[in-house]
mmCIF file of C-alpha atoms in Angstrom:
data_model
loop_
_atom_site.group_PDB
_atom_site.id
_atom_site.type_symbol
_atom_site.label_atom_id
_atom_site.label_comp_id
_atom_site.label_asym_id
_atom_site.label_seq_id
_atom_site.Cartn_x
_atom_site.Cartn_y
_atom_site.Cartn_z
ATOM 1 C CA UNK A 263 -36.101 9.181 -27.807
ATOM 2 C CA UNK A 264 -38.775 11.859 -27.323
ATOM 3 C CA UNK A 265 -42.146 12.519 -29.085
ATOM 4 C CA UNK A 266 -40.633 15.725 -30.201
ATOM 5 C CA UNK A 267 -37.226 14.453 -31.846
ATOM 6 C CA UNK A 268 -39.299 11.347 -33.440
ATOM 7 C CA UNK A 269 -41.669 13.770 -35.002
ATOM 8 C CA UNK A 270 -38.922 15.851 -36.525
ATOM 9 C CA UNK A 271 -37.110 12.967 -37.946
ATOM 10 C CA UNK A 272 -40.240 11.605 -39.723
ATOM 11 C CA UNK A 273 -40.589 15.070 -40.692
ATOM 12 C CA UNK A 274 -37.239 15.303 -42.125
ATOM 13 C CA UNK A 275 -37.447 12.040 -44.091
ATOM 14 C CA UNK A 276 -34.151 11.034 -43.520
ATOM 15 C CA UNK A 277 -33.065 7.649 -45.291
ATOM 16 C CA UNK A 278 -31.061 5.214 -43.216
ATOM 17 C CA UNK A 279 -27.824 6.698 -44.639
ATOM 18 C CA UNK A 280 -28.328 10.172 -44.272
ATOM 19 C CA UNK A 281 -29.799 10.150 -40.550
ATOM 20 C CA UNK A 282 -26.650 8.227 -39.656
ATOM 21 C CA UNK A 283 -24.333 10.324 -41.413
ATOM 22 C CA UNK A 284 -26.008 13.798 -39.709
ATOM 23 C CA UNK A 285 -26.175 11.549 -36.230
ATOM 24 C CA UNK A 286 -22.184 11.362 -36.905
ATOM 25 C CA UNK A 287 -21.421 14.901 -37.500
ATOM 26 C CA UNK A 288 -23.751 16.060 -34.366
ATOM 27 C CA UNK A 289 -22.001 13.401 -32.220
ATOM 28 C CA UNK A 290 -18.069 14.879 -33.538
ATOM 29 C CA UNK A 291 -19.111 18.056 -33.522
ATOM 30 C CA UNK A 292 -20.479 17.665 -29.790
ATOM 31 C CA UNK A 293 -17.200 15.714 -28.843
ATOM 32 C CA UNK A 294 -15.232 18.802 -29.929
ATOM 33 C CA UNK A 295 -17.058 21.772 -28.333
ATOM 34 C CA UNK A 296 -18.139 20.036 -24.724
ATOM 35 C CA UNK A 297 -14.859 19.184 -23.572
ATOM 36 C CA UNK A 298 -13.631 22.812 -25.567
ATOM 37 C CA UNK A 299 -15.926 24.597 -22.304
ATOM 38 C CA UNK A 300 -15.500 22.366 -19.730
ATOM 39 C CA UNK A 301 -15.111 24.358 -16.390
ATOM 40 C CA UNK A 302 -13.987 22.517 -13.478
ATOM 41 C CA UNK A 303 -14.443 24.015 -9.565
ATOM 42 C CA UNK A 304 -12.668 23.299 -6.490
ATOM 43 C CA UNK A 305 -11.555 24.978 -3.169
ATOM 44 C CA UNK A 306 -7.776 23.437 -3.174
ATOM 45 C CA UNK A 307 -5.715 26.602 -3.533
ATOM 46 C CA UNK A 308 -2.971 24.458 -5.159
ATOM 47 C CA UNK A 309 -5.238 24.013 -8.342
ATOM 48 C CA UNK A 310 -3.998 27.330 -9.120
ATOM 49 C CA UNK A 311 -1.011 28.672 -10.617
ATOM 50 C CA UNK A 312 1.648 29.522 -8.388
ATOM 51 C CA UNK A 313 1.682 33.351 -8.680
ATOM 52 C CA UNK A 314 -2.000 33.215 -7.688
ATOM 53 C CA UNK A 315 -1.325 31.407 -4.536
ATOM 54 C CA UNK A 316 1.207 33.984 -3.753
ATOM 55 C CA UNK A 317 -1.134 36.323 -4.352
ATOM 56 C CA UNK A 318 -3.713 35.066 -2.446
ATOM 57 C CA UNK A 319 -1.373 34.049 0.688
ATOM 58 C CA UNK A 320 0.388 37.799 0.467
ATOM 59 C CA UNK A 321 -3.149 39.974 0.245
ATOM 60 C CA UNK A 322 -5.985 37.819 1.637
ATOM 61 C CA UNK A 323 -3.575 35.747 4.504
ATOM 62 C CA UNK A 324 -6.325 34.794 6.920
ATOM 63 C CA UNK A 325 -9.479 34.899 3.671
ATOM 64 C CA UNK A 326 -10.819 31.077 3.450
ATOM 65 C CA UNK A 327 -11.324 30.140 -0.516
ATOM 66 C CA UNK A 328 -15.036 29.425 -0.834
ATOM 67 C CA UNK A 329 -15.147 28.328 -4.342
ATOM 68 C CA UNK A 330 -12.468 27.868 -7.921
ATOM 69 C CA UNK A 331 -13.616 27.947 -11.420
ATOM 70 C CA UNK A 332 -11.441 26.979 -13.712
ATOM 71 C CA UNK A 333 -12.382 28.076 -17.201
ATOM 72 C CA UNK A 334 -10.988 26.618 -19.864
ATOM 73 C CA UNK A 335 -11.565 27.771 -22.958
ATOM 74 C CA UNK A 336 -11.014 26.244 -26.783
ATOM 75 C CA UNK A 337 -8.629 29.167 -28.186
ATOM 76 C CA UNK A 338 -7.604 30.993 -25.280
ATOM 77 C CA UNK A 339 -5.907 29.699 -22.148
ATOM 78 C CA UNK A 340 -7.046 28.705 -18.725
ATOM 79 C CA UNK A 341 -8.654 31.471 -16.637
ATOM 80 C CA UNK A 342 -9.331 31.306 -12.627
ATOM 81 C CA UNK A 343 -12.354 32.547 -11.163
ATOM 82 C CA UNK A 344 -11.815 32.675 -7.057
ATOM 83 C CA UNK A 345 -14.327 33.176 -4.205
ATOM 84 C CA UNK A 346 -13.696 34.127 -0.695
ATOM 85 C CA UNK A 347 -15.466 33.259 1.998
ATOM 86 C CA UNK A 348 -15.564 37.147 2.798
ATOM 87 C CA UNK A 349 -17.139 37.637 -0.641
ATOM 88 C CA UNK A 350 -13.926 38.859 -2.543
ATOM 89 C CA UNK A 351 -13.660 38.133 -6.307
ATOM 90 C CA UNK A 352 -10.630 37.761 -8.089
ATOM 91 C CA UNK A 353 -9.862 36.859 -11.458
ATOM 92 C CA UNK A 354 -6.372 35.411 -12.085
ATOM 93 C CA UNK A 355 -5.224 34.551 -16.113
ATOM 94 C CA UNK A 356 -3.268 31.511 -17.339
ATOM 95 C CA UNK A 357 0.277 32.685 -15.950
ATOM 96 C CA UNK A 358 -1.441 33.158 -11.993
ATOM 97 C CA UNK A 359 -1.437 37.171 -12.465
ATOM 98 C CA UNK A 360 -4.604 38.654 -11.193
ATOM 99 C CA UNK A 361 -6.987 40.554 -13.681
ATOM 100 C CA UNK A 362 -9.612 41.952 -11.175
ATOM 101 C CA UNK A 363 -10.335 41.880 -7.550
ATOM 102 C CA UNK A 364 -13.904 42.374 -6.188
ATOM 103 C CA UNK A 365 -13.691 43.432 -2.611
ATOM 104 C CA UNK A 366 -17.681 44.029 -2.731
ATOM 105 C CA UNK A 367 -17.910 46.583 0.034
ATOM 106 C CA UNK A 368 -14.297 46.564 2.234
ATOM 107 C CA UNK A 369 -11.085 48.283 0.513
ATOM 108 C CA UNK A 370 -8.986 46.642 -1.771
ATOM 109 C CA UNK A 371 -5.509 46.377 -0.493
ATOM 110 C CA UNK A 372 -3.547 49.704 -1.614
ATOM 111 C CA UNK A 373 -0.753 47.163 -2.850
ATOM 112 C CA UNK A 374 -2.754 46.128 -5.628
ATOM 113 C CA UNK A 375 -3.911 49.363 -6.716
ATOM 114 C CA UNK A 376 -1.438 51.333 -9.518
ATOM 115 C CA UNK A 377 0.688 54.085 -7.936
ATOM 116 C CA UNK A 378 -0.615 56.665 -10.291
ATOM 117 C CA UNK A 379 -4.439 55.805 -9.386
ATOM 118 C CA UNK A 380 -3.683 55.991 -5.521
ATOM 119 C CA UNK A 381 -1.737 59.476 -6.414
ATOM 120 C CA UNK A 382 -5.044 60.691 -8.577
ATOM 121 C CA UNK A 383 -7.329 59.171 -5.511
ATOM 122 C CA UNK A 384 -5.460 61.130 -2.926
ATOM 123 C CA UNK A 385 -5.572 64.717 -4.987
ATOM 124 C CA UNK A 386 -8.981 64.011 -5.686
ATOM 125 C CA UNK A 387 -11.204 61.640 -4.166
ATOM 126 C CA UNK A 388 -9.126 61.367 -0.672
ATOM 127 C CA UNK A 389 -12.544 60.660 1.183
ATOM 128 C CA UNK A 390 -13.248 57.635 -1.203
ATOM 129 C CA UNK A 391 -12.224 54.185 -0.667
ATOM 130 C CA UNK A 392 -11.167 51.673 -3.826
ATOM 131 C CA UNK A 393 -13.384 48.560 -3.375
ATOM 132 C CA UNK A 394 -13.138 46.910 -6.909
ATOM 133 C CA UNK A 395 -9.762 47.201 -9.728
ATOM 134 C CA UNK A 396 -9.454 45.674 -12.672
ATOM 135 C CA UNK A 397 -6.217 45.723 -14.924
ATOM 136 C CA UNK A 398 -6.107 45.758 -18.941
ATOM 137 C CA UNK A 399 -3.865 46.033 -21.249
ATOM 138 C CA UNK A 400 -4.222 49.487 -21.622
ATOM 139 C CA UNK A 401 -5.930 50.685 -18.901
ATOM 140 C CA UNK A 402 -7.436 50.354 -15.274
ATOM 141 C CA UNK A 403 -10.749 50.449 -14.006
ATOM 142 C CA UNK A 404 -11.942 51.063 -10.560
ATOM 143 C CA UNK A 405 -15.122 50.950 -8.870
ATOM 144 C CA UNK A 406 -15.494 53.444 -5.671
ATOM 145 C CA UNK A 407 -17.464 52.862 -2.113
ATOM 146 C CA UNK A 408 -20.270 54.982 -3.373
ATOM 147 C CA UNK A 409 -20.559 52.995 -6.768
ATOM 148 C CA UNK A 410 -18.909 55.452 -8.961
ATOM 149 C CA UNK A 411 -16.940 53.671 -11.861
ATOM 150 C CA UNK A 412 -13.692 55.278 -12.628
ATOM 151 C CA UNK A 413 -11.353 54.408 -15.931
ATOM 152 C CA UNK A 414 -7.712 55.360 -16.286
ATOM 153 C CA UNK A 415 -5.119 55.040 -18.454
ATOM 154 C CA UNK A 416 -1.766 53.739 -17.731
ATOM 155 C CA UNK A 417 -0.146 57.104 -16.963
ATOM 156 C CA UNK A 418 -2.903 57.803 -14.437
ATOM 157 C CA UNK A 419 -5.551 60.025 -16.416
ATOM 158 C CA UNK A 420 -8.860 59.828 -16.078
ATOM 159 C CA UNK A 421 -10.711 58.614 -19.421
ATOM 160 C CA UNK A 422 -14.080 57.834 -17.740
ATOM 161 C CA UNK A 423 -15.737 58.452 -15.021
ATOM 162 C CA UNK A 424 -20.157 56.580 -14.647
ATOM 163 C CA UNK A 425 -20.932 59.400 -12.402
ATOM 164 C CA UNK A 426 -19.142 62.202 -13.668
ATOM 165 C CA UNK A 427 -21.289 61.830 -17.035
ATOM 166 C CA UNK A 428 -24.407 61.357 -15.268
ATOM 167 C CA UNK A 429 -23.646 64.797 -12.634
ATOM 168 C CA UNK A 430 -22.938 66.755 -16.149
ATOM 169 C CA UNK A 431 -25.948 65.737 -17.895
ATOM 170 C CA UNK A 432 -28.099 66.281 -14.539
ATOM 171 C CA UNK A 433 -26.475 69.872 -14.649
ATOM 172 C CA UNK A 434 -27.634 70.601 -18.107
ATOM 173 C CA UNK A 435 -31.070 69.855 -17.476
ATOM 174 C CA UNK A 436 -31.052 71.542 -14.353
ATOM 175 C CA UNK A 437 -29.841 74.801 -15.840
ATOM 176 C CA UNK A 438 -31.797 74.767 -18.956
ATOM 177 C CA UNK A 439 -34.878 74.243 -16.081
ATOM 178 C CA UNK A 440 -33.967 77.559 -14.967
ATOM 179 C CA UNK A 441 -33.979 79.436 -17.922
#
């Protein structure tokens, strides 16, 4: 035992009963959140669920995993956090369906992306490439080439855009510098 953790139990003045009845809740408490957290990695694709191997085979056929972290958590299910040797990200949830895909710099593939975010790309950004989606329940976020962050609901609107924020406030100041 350490200096430190002797000092504090003198301090304490713990009688033999007490100190080994706090030394029993530590040690069952401990025993129930370690294992609660415990994340496991690997690089064997079969770890995963079977969607997520589909996924992976169908979208990224020649991509080599690099690395698997599998979270599990105490109340919520299993999540998969995968690395490709190309630098892709993508999350997958309990069932195998993917969550988010990090491309980093090349495109994500246009299969993956929502047909009423390509159809909004193509009106309006047709120059931009997608390089990062993720899915929610209600809505899907994007991240552009050029590091703008879009947000859209399911129908396809845009309810956010990082940049588009940031050019209107830059606009304000710039014509209040003029008057």
């Amino acid at each position: 035992m350490s200096k430190r953790i002797r000092k504090v139990i003198r301090e304490m003045k713990f009688d033999n009963k007490g100190f080994k009845k706090a030394l029993l809740t530590f040690a069952v408490a401990g025993a129930f959140v370690m294992p609660a957290s415990a994340d496991s990695w690997t690089i064997k694709r079969e770890k995963l669920p079977e969607p997520a191997q589909e996924m992976l085979t169908t979208y990224f056929p020649k991509a080599k995993v690099s690395s698997i972290k599998i979270d599990k958590h105490l109340l919520k299910k299993t999540d998969y956090d995968v690395k490709l040797t190309n630098g892709t990200k993508i999350e997958f949830d309990n069932g195998g369906k993917w969550t988010s895909v990090d491309c980093k710099k090349k495109e994500v593939p246009s299969e993956l992306v929502p047909t009423v975010v390509k159809n909004y790309m193509k009106k309006n950004l047709s120059d931009q490439t997608i390089v990062a989606v993720k899915k929610n329940t209600l809505s899907y976020e994007i991240r552009l080439a050029d590091g703008r962050e879009l947000k859209f609901n399911l129908l396809g609107q845009l309810q956010k855009s990082s940049t588009t924020d940031e050019e209107l406030a830059s606009d304000e100041a710039e014509a209040e510098e003029e008057v």
